[in-house]
Every structure is written in structure tokens, then in C-alpha cells.
Coordinates of N, CA and C in Angstrom, one line a residue:
X137 N 125.4 101.4 107.6 CA 124.3 101.2 108.5 C 123.6 102.4 109.0
X138 N 124.3 103.6 108.9 CA 123.7 104.8 109.4 C 122.6 105.2 108.3
X139 N 121.4 105.2 108.7 CA 120.3 105.5 107.8 C 119.7 106.9 108.0
X140 N 120.3 107.7 108.8 CA 119.8 109.1 109.0 C 119.9 109.9 107.7
X141 N 118.8 110.6 107.4 CA 118.7 111.5 106.3 C 118.5 112.9 106.9
X142 N 119.1 113.9 106.2 CA 119.2 115.2 106.8 C 117.9 115.9 107.1
X143 N 116.9 115.7 106.2 CA 115.6 116.4 106.4 C 114.5 115.7 105.7
X144 N 113.3 116.1 106.1 CA 112.1 115.6 105.4 C 112.1 116.0 103.9
X145 N 112.6 117.2 103.6 CA 112.6 117.7 102.2 C 113.5 116.8 101.4
X146 N 114.6 116.4 102.0 CA 115.5 115.5 101.3 C 114.9 114.2 101.1
X147 N 114.1 113.7 102.0 CA 113.5 112.4 101.9 C 112.4 112.4 100.9
X148 N 111.6 113.4 100.8 CA 110.5 113.4 99.8 C 111.0 113.6 98.4
X149 N 112.2 114.1 98.3 CA 112.8 114.3 96.9 C 113.0 113.0 96.2
X150 N 112.9 111.9 97.0 CA 113.1 110.6 96.4 C 111.8 110.1 95.8
X151 N 110.7 110.8 96.0 CA 109.4 110.3 95.6 C 108.9 110.9 94.3
X152 N 108.7 110.1 93.3 CA 108.2 110.7 92.0 C 106.7 110.9 91.9
X153 N 106.3 111.7 91.0 CA 104.8 111.7 90.7 C 104.3 110.4 90.4
X154 N 103.1 110.1 90.8 CA 102.5 108.8 90.5 C 102.8 107.7 91.5
X155 N 103.6 108.0 92.5 CA 104.0 106.9 93.5 C 102.8 106.6 94.4
X156 N 102.9 105.4 95.0 CA 101.9 105.0 96.0 C 102.6 105.0 97.4
X157 N 101.9 105.6 98.4 CA 102.5 105.9 99.7 C 101.6 105.4 100.8
X158 N 102.1 104.6 101.7 CA 101.4 104.3 102.9 C 101.7 105.3 103.9
X159 N 100.7 105.8 104.6 CA 100.9 106.8 105.6 C 100.3 106.4 106.9
X160 N 101.2 106.2 108.0 CA 100.8 105.6 109.2 C 99.9 106.6 110.0
X161 N 99.4 106.1 111.2 CA 98.6 106.9 112.1 C 97.2 106.4 112.2
X162 N 96.5 106.9 113.2 CA 95.2 106.5 113.5 C 94.4 107.8 113.9
X163 N 93.5 108.3 113.0 CA 93.0 109.6 113.2 C 94.1 110.6 113.0
X164 N 94.3 111.5 113.9 CA 95.4 112.4 113.9 C 96.5 112.0 114.8
X165 N 96.4 110.8 115.4 CA 97.5 110.3 116.3 C 98.5 109.5 115.5
X166 N 99.8 109.8 115.8 CA 100.9 109.1 115.2 C 101.0 109.2 113.7
X167 N 100.6 110.4 113.2 CA 100.7 110.6 111.7 C 102.1 111.2 111.4
X168 N 102.7 110.9 110.2 CA 104.0 111.5 109.9 C 103.8 113.0 109.4
X169 N 103.6 113.8 110.4 CA 103.3 115.2 110.1 C 104.4 115.9 109.3
X170 N 105.7 115.7 109.6 CA 106.8 116.3 109.0 C 106.9 115.9 107.5
X171 N 106.8 114.6 107.3 CA 106.9 114.1 105.9 C 105.8 114.6 105.0
X172 N 104.6 114.6 105.6 CA 103.4 115.1 104.8 C 103.6 116.5 104.4
X173 N 104.0 117.3 105.4 CA 104.2 118.8 105.1 C 105.3 119.0 104.0
X174 N 106.3 118.2 104.1 CA 107.4 118.3 103.1 C 106.9 117.9 101.7
X175 N 106.1 116.8 101.7 CA 105.5 116.4 100.4 C 104.6 117.4 99.8
X176 N 103.9 118.1 100.7 CA 103.0 119.2 100.2 C 103.8 120.3 99.7
X177 N 104.9 120.7 100.3 CA 105.8 121.8 99.8 C 106.4 121.4 98.5
X178 N 106.7 120.2 98.3 CA 107.4 119.8 97.0 C 106.4 119.7 95.9
X179 N 105.1 119.5 96.2 CA 104.1 119.5 95.1 C 104.0 118.2 94.4
X180 N 104.5 117.1 94.9 CA 104.4 115.8 94.2 C 103.0 115.5 93.9
X181 N 102.7 115.0 92.7 CA 101.3 114.9 92.3 C 100.9 113.4 91.9
X182 N 99.6 113.2 91.6 CA 99.1 112.0 91.1 C 99.4 110.8 92.0
X183 N 99.3 111.0 93.3 CA 99.7 110.1 94.3 C 98.5 109.1 94.7
X184 N 98.9 107.9 95.0 CA 98.0 107.0 95.6 C 98.3 106.9 97.1
X185 N 97.4 107.3 98.0 CA 97.7 107.3 99.4 C 96.9 106.2 100.1
X186 N 97.6 105.4 100.8 CA 97.0 104.3 101.6 C 97.1 104.7 103.0
X187 N 96.0 105.0 103.7 CA 96.0 105.4 105.0 C 94.7 105.1 105.7
X188 N 94.7 104.9 107.0 CA 93.5 104.6 107.7 C 92.4 105.7 107.5
X189 N 92.9 106.9 107.5 CA 91.9 108.0 107.3 C 92.5 109.1 106.4
X190 N 91.7 110.1 106.1 CA 92.1 111.1 105.2 C 92.5 112.5 105.8
X191 N 92.8 112.5 107.1 CA 93.1 113.7 107.8 C 91.9 114.6 107.9
X192 N 92.1 115.9 108.2 CA 91.1 116.9 108.2 C 91.4 117.9 107.2
X193 N 90.5 118.9 107.0 CA 90.6 119.8 105.9 C 91.9 120.5 105.9
X194 N 92.5 120.9 107.0 CA 93.7 121.7 107.0 C 94.9 121.1 107.7
X195 N 94.9 119.8 107.8 CA 95.9 119.1 108.5 C 96.1 117.7 108.0
X196 N 97.3 117.2 108.1 CA 97.6 115.8 107.7 C 97.4 115.6 106.2
X197 N 96.8 114.5 105.8 CA 96.6 114.2 104.4 C 95.6 115.2 103.8
X198 N 94.8 115.9 104.6 CA 93.9 116.9 104.1 C 94.6 118.0 103.3
X199 N 95.8 118.4 103.7 CA 96.5 119.4 102.9 C 96.9 118.9 101.5
X200 N 97.2 117.6 101.4 CA 97.5 117.1 100.1 C 96.3 117.0 99.2
X201 N 95.2 116.6 99.8 CA 93.9 116.6 99.1 C 93.5 118.0 98.6
X202 N 93.7 119.0 99.5 CA 93.3 120.3 99.1 C 94.1 120.8 98.0
X203 N 95.4 120.4 97.9 CA 96.3 120.9 96.9 C 96.2 120.0 95.6
X204 N 95.3 119.1 95.6 CA 95.0 118.2 94.5 C 96.2 117.3 94.1
X205 N 97.0 116.9 95.1 CA 98.1 116.1 94.9 C 97.8 114.6 94.9
X206 N 96.6 114.2 95.4 CA 96.2 112.8 95.5 C 95.3 112.4 94.4
X207 N 95.6 111.4 93.7 CA 94.7 110.8 92.7 C 93.8 109.8 93.2
X208 N 94.3 109.0 94.2 CA 93.5 107.9 94.7 C 93.7 107.7 96.2
X209 N 92.7 107.4 97.0 CA 92.8 107.1 98.4 C 92.3 105.7 98.7
X210 N 93.1 104.9 99.4 CA 92.7 103.6 99.9 C 92.6 103.8 101.5
X211 N 91.4 103.7 102.0 CA 91.2 104.1 103.4 C 90.1 103.4 104.0
X212 N 89.9 103.6 105.4 CA 88.8 102.9 106.1 C 87.8 104.0 106.6
X213 N 88.3 105.1 107.1 CA 87.5 106.1 107.7 C 87.8 107.4 107.1
X214 N 86.8 108.1 106.5 CA 87.1 109.3 105.7 C 86.2 110.4 106.2
X215 N 85.6 110.4 107.3 CA 84.8 111.5 107.8 C 85.7 112.7 108.2
X216 N 85.0 113.8 108.5 CA 85.7 115.0 109.1 C 86.6 115.7 108.0
X217 N 86.3 115.4 106.8 CA 87.1 116.1 105.7 C 86.2 116.5 104.6
X218 N 85.8 117.8 104.6 CA 84.8 118.2 103.6 C 85.4 118.2 102.2
X219 N 86.7 118.5 102.1 CA 87.3 118.5 100.7 C 87.4 117.1 100.2
X220 N 87.7 116.1 101.0 CA 87.6 114.7 100.6 C 86.2 114.4 100.1
X221 N 85.2 114.8 100.9 CA 83.8 114.5 100.5 C 83.5 115.1 99.1
X222 N 83.9 116.4 99.0 CA 83.6 117.1 97.7 C 84.2 116.4 96.5
X223 N 85.5 116.0 96.6 CA 86.2 115.4 95.5 C 85.6 114.0 95.2
X224 N 85.2 113.3 96.3 CA 84.6 112.0 96.1 C 83.3 112.1 95.4
X225 N 82.4 113.0 95.8 CA 81.1 113.1 95.2 C 81.1 113.6 93.8
X226 N 82.1 114.4 93.4 CA 82.3 114.9 92.1 C 83.2 114.0 91.2
X227 N 83.6 112.9 91.8 CA 84.4 111.9 91.1 C 85.7 112.4 90.6
X228 N 86.2 113.4 91.4 CA 87.6 113.9 91.1 C 88.6 113.1 91.8
X229 N 88.2 112.3 92.7 CA 89.1 111.4 93.5 C 88.7 110.0 93.4
X230 N 89.6 109.1 93.1 CA 89.3 107.7 93.1 C 89.4 107.2 94.6
X231 N 88.4 106.4 95.1 CA 88.4 106.0 96.5 C 88.1 104.5 96.6
X232 N 88.9 103.8 97.4 CA 88.7 102.4 97.7 C 88.6 102.3 99.2
X233 N 87.3 102.1 99.6 CA 87.0 102.0 101.0 C 87.1 100.6 101.5
X234 N 87.9 100.3 102.5 CA 88.2 99.0 103.0 C 87.8 98.9 104.5
X235 N 87.1 97.8 104.9 CA 86.8 97.6 106.3 C 88.1 97.7 107.1
X236 N 88.1 98.3 108.3 CA 89.3 98.6 109.0 C 90.2 97.3 109.3
X237 N 89.5 96.3 109.8 CA 90.3 95.0 110.1 C 90.9 94.4 108.9
X238 N 90.1 94.4 107.8 CA 90.6 93.9 106.5 C 91.8 94.8 106.0
X239 N 91.7 96.1 106.2 CA 92.7 97.0 105.8 C 94.0 96.6 106.5
X240 N 94.0 96.5 107.8 CA 95.2 96.1 108.6 C 95.8 94.8 108.1
X241 N 94.9 93.8 107.9 CA 95.4 92.5 107.6 C 95.9 92.4 106.1
X242 N 95.3 93.2 105.2 CA 95.9 93.3 103.9 C 97.3 93.9 103.9
X243 N 97.5 94.9 104.7 CA 98.9 95.4 104.8 C 99.8 94.4 105.5
X244 N 99.4 93.8 106.5 CA 100.2 92.8 107.2 C 100.6 91.7 106.2
X245 N 99.6 91.2 105.4 CA 99.9 90.2 104.4 C 100.9 90.7 103.4
X246 N 100.8 92.0 103.0 CA 101.7 92.5 102.0 C 103.1 92.5 102.6
X247 N 103.3 92.8 103.8 CA 104.6 92.8 104.5 C 105.2 91.4 104.7
X248 N 104.3 90.5 104.9 CA 104.7 89.1 105.2 C 104.9 88.2 104.0
X249 N 104.6 88.8 102.8 CA 104.7 88.0 101.6 C 103.6 87.0 101.4
X250 N 102.4 87.2 102.0 CA 101.3 86.4 101.8 C 100.4 86.8 100.6
X251 N 100.0 85.8 99.8 CA 99.4 86.2 98.6 C 97.9 86.5 98.7
X252 N 97.3 86.5 99.9 CA 95.9 86.9 100.1 C 95.3 86.0 101.2
X253 N 94.1 86.3 101.5 CA 93.4 85.6 102.6 C 91.9 85.7 102.5
X254 N 91.2 84.8 103.1 CA 89.8 84.8 103.2 C 89.3 85.4 104.5
X255 N 88.3 86.2 104.4 CA 87.7 86.8 105.6 C 86.2 86.9 105.4
X256 N 85.4 86.7 106.5 CA 84.0 86.8 106.4 C 83.5 88.2 106.3
X257 N 84.4 89.2 106.7 CA 84.0 90.6 106.6 C 83.6 91.1 105.2
X258 N 82.4 91.6 105.1 CA 82.0 92.2 103.8 C 81.3 91.2 102.9
X259 N 81.2 89.9 103.3 CA 80.4 89.0 102.4 C 79.0 89.5 102.3
X260 N 78.5 89.4 101.0 CA 77.1 89.8 100.8 C 76.9 91.3 100.7
X261 N 78.0 92.1 100.7 CA 77.9 93.5 100.5 C 78.7 94.0 99.3
X262 N 78.7 95.3 99.1 CA 79.4 95.9 98.0 C 80.9 95.6 98.1
X263 N 81.4 95.3 99.3 CA 82.8 95.0 99.5 C 83.2 93.8 98.7
X264 N 82.3 92.8 98.6 CA 82.6 91.5 98.0 C 82.4 91.5 96.4
X265 N 81.9 92.6 95.9 CA 81.7 92.6 94.4 C 83.0 92.4 93.6
X266 N 82.9 91.5 92.7 CA 84.1 91.2 91.8 C 85.2 90.4 92.5
X267 N 85.0 89.9 93.7 CA 86.0 89.2 94.4 C 85.6 87.7 94.6
X268 N 86.5 86.8 94.7 CA 86.3 85.4 94.9 C 85.6 85.2 96.3
X269 N 84.6 84.4 96.3 CA 84.0 84.0 97.6 C 84.1 82.5 97.8
X270 N 84.0 82.1 99.0 CA 84.1 80.6 99.3 C 83.4 80.3 100.6
X271 N 82.8 79.1 100.6 CA 82.2 78.7 101.9 C 83.1 77.7 102.5
X272 N 83.5 78.0 103.8 CA 84.4 77.1 104.5 C 83.7 76.8 105.9
X273 N 83.5 75.5 106.1 CA 82.8 75.0 107.4 C 81.5 75.8 107.6
X274 N 80.8 76.0 106.6 CA 79.5 76.7 106.7 C 79.5 78.2 106.8
X275 N 80.7 78.8 106.7 CA 80.8 80.2 106.8 C 81.3 80.8 105.5
X276 N 80.6 81.9 105.0 CA 81.0 82.5 103.7 C 82.1 83.5 103.9
X277 N 83.1 83.4 103.0 CA 84.3 84.2 103.1 C 84.5 85.0 101.8
X278 N 85.2 86.1 101.9 CA 85.6 86.9 100.7 C 87.1 86.9 100.7
X279 N 87.7 86.7 99.4 CA 89.1 86.7 99.3 C 89.6 88.1 99.1
X280 N 90.6 88.5 99.9 CA 91.2 89.8 99.9 C 92.7 89.7 99.5
X281 N 93.2 90.6 98.7 CA 94.5 90.6 98.2 C 95.4 91.5 99.2
X282 N 96.7 91.2 99.2 CA 97.6 92.0 100.0 C 97.7 93.5 99.5
X283 N 98.1 94.4 100.4 CA 98.3 95.8 100.1 C 99.8 96.0 100.2
X284 N 100.4 96.6 99.2 CA 101.8 97.0 99.2 C 101.9 98.4 98.6
X285 N 103.0 99.1 98.8 CA 103.2 100.4 98.3 C 104.7 100.6 97.9
X286 N 104.9 101.7 97.1 CA 106.2 102.1 96.7 C 107.0 102.6 97.9
X287 N 106.3 103.4 98.7 CA 106.9 104.1 99.9 C 106.0 103.9 101.1
X288 N 106.5 104.0 102.3 CA 105.8 104.1 103.5 C 106.3 105.3 104.3
X289 N 105.4 106.2 104.8 CA 105.8 107.2 105.8 C 105.3 106.7 107.1
X290 N 106.2 106.5 108.1 CA 105.8 106.1 109.4 C 106.3 107.1 110.4
X291 N 105.6 107.1 111.5 CA 106.0 108.0 112.6 C 106.2 107.2 113.9
X292 N 107.4 107.4 114.5 CA 107.7 106.6 115.7 C 108.1 107.6 116.8
X293 N 107.9 107.2 118.0 CA 108.3 108.0 119.2 C 109.8 108.1 119.3
X294 N 110.5 107.0 119.2 CA 111.9 106.9 119.3 C 112.5 106.0 118.2
X295 N 113.6 106.4 117.7 CA 114.3 105.6 116.7 C 115.8 105.8 116.8
X296 N 116.6 104.8 116.3 CA 118.0 105.0 116.3 C 118.5 105.2 114.8
X297 N 119.7 105.5 114.7 CA 120.3 105.8 113.3 C 120.3 104.5 112.4
X298 N 120.1 103.4 113.0 CA 120.1 102.1 112.2 C 118.6 101.9 111.8
X299 N 117.7 102.7 112.2 CA 116.3 102.5 111.8 C 115.4 101.7 112.7
X300 N 115.9 101.3 113.8 CA 115.1 100.5 114.8 C 114.1 101.5 115.4
X301 N 112.8 101.1 115.5 CA 111.8 102.1 115.9 C 111.0 101.6 117.1
X302 N 110.6 102.5 117.9 CA 109.7 102.3 119.1 C 108.5 103.2 119.0
X303 N 107.3 102.7 119.1 CA 106.1 103.6 119.0 C 105.5 103.7 120.4
X304 N 104.5 104.7 120.5 CA 103.8 104.8 121.7 C 102.3 104.8 121.5
X305 N 101.6 103.9 122.2 CA 100.2 103.9 122.3 C 99.5 103.7 120.9
X306 N 98.6 104.6 120.6 CA 97.8 104.4 119.4 C 98.6 104.5 118.1
X307 N 99.8 105.1 118.2 CA 100.6 105.2 117.0 C 101.1 103.8 116.5
X308 N 100.8 102.8 117.3 CA 101.2 101.4 117.0 C 100.1 100.7 116.1
X309 N 99.0 101.4 115.9 CA 97.9 100.7 115.1 C 98.3 100.4 113.7
X310 N 98.8 101.3 112.9 CA 99.1 101.0 111.5 C 100.6 101.3 111.1
X311 N 101.3 102.1 111.9 CA 102.7 102.3 111.5 C 103.5 101.1 111.4
X312 N 103.5 100.1 112.4 CA 104.4 99.0 112.3 C 104.1 98.1 111.1
X313 N 102.8 97.8 110.8 CA 102.6 97.0 109.6 C 102.9 97.7 108.3
X314 N 102.7 99.0 108.3 CA 103.1 99.7 107.0 C 104.6 99.7 106.8
X315 N 105.3 99.8 107.9 CA 106.8 99.8 107.7 C 107.3 98.5 107.0
X316 N 106.5 97.4 107.1 CA 107.0 96.2 106.4 C 106.5 96.0 105.0
X317 N 105.5 96.8 104.6 CA 104.8 96.5 103.4 C 105.1 97.5 102.2
X318 N 106.2 98.2 102.3 CA 106.6 99.2 101.3 C 108.0 98.8 100.7
X319 N 108.2 99.2 99.5 CA 109.5 99.0 98.9 C 110.6 99.9 99.6
X320 N 110.2 101.1 100.0 CA 111.1 102.0 100.7 C 110.3 102.6 101.9
X321 N 110.8 102.4 103.1 CA 110.1 103.0 104.3 C 111.0 104.1 104.8
X322 N 110.3 105.2 105.0 CA 111.0 106.4 105.6 C 110.3 106.7 106.9
X323 N 111.1 106.8 108.0 CA 110.6 107.0 109.3 C 111.0 108.3 109.9
X324 N 110.0 109.0 110.4 CA 110.3 110.2 111.2 C 110.1 109.9 112.7
X325 N 111.0 110.4 113.5 CA 110.9 110.1 114.9 C 111.0 111.3 115.7
X326 N 110.4 111.3 116.9 CA 110.5 112.4 117.8 C 111.9 112.5 118.5
X327 N 112.4 111.3 118.8 CA 113.7 111.3 119.5 C 114.6 110.3 118.8
X328 N 115.7 110.9 118.2 CA 116.6 110.1 117.4 C 117.8 109.9 118.3
X329 N 118.2 108.6 118.5 CA 119.2 108.2 119.4 C 120.3 107.3 118.7
X330 N 121.3 107.0 119.4 CA 122.4 106.2 118.8 C 122.0 104.7 119.0
X331 N 122.6 103.9 118.1 CA 122.4 102.4 118.3 C 122.8 101.9 119.7
X332 N 121.9 101.1 120.2 CA 122.1 100.6 121.6 C 121.4 101.4 122.7
X333 N 120.9 102.6 122.3 CA 120.1 103.3 123.3 C 118.7 102.9 123.5
X334 N 118.2 102.0 122.6 CA 116.9 101.4 122.7 C 117.1 100.0 123.1
X335 N 116.4 99.6 124.2 CA 116.4 98.2 124.6 C 116.0 97.3 123.5
X336 N 116.8 96.3 123.1 CA 116.4 95.5 121.9 C 115.0 94.8 122.1
X337 N 114.7 94.5 123.4 CA 113.4 93.9 123.7 C 112.2 94.9 123.4
X338 N 112.5 96.2 123.3 CA 111.4 97.2 123.2 C 111.2 97.5 121.7
X339 N 112.1 97.1 120.8 CA 112.0 97.5 119.4 C 110.8 96.9 118.8
X340 N 110.0 97.7 118.1 CA 108.8 97.2 117.5 C 109.1 97.0 116.0
X341 N 109.7 97.9 115.3 CA 110.1 97.7 113.9 C 111.6 97.6 113.8
X342 N 112.1 96.5 113.5 CA 113.6 96.3 113.3 C 114.1 97.2 112.1
X343 N 115.3 97.7 112.2 CA 115.8 98.6 111.3 C 115.9 98.0 109.9
X344 N 115.9 96.7 109.7 CA 116.0 96.0 108.4 C 114.8 96.5 107.5
X345 N 113.7 96.9 108.1 CA 112.6 97.4 107.3 C 112.7 98.8 106.9
X346 N 113.6 99.6 107.5 CA 113.6 101.0 107.3 C 114.8 101.5 106.4
X347 N 114.5 102.2 105.4 CA 115.6 102.7 104.5 C 116.2 104.0 105.0
X348 N 115.3 104.9 105.5 CA 115.8 106.2 105.9 C 115.1 106.6 107.2
X349 N 115.8 107.3 108.1 CA 115.2 107.8 109.3 C 115.6 109.3 109.5
X350 N 114.7 110.1 110.1 CA 115.0 111.5 110.3 C 114.3 111.9 111.6
X351 N 114.9 113.0 112.2 CA 114.2 113.6 113.3 C 113.1 114.6 112.8
X352 N 111.9 114.3 113.2 CA 110.8 115.1 112.8 C 110.5 116.2 113.8
X353 N 109.4 116.9 113.5 CA 108.9 118.0 114.4 C 109.3 119.4 113.9
X354 N 108.8 120.4 114.6 CA 108.0 120.3 115.8 C 106.6 119.8 115.5
X355 N 105.9 119.1 116.4 CA 104.7 118.4 116.2 C 103.5 119.2 116.8
X356 N 102.4 119.3 116.1 CA 101.2 119.9 116.6 C 100.4 118.9 117.5
X357 N 100.5 117.6 117.0 CA 99.8 116.5 117.7 C 98.3 116.9 118.0
X358 N 97.6 117.3 117.0 CA 96.2 117.6 117.2 C 95.4 116.4 117.6
X359 N 94.5 116.5 118.5 CA 93.6 115.5 118.9 C 92.3 116.2 119.2
X360 N 91.2 115.4 119.2 CA 89.9 115.9 119.5 C 89.9 116.0 121.1
X361 N 89.2 117.1 121.5 CA 89.1 117.3 123.0 C 87.7 117.5 123.3
X362 N 87.2 116.9 124.4 CA 85.9 117.1 124.9 C 86.0 118.1 126.1
X363 N 85.2 119.2 126.0 CA 85.2 120.2 127.0 C 83.9 120.0 127.8
X364 N 84.0 119.8 129.1 CA 82.8 119.6 129.9 C 82.7 120.8 130.9
X365 N 81.5 121.4 130.9 CA 81.2 122.5 131.8 C 80.3 121.9 132.9
X366 N 80.7 122.2 134.1 CA 79.9 121.7 135.2 C 79.0 122.8 135.7
X367 N 77.7 122.4 135.9 CA 76.8 123.4 136.4 C 77.0 123.7 137.9
X368 N 76.9 124.9 138.2 CA 77.2 125.3 139.6 C 76.0 124.8 140.5

């Protein structure tokens, strides 16, 4: 039952070239910084990365893009990354842009074993091209397939050695659903504790979904900051 793995480097050694990886987080909040850095050091290539965003030029998924380790991105928001933009415009990077709500629901469906769903989002746009559409009660819908991956990198605030995870605030946006939708989920946590130290009622991701857990950090936790100057 002890799922603790010694280090992020040991964890990413499990990942072959060509793998698909879900990477949790929202913007730069709640991203698996330690695992991404280890994957960058190892140099694993030809990856399909499924993430809400593509990081920034020198941080998060941005360092994998800069090192040309990513073949395809499935994402919702890709601003603030000039290298992503360059690779996309020169067709060096395959990109699948998905509306954010649809993205979350496709991952949830993948983890729940649901074969797909109809959503009105994207009907009549490029999003619907090549997909089944249907009118239900006078509303037009687009059929979306589930998203799954070989691996998931998730970041939690606290976890125990059995893999039970607790997230904080915005880190709950995509990490919990991604933990359920991969063949192998690897979790990095800020605070690694013993079984029983987390209130069972507080557990967000049960350990049954987690294959490996490690203590991550140190964390930069970069966020955007607004500086306001008050006139005298």
C-alpha cells in the first residue's frame, strides 16, 4: 500500500518517448513543477501533453516546449508563451484547442468510463468540424469524446503514502479529474504524511487512483501580481 517513490527523477524514468501525459494546474497555480522539471532533465521526447494551458516561456510546460520535447498539445488557453506561438504558427507543434468547460468534462468522462457526451458549446464553429451533431429539444449539440492519457502528473497540497490527496483552492480545477483519467497517476505533494493524518472527509482524490506519490518542491509558485501605485 505504500506508494511513495523516492524522487521525481525516479518517477519520470517510468515514462517512455511518445507517451501522453495529463498535467494538472490552472495557469501557473497548482502545476506539478517538480515532475515537469524532472521530465525536462531526462529529455523524454515526442510527448502529447494534455493541460489547461502551456505554461510560460521559461516555466512549467514552457520549458518542455522550448526543449522541443512536446509533439502535441491539447489545451484550452495558450497565451503568454511566445515559443508555443512560434511552434504553432510554423506547424512544428500539433495543437488541439478545446473549450475549457468541454476540456474538463472530456477528462471527467474519461475517468468515469463514459463513452462521450453532447454539448452545445462549439456548435456551428470550427470546434464542431468533423464531429457528430444532434438537435435535442430544439437545441443543437456537438458530440465530444472522452480524454484519457498514459500518465497524469498532479500536484496536491497534502497527500499520504497511500496516495490520498487534498488540494487547495485553484489547484482543484483540473488536478482531481486528471488523477482519474490516466493509466498511471503520479502525484507530487507539498506535505507528505502518514495514513490517517488526513481527515477521510477531506480527501479529494482517493488513493485508489494514484500509483505513485512523492514529496515535491521547493516550489516557486509563480503567479501574476498587480502592482498599484497610489498618487500622493
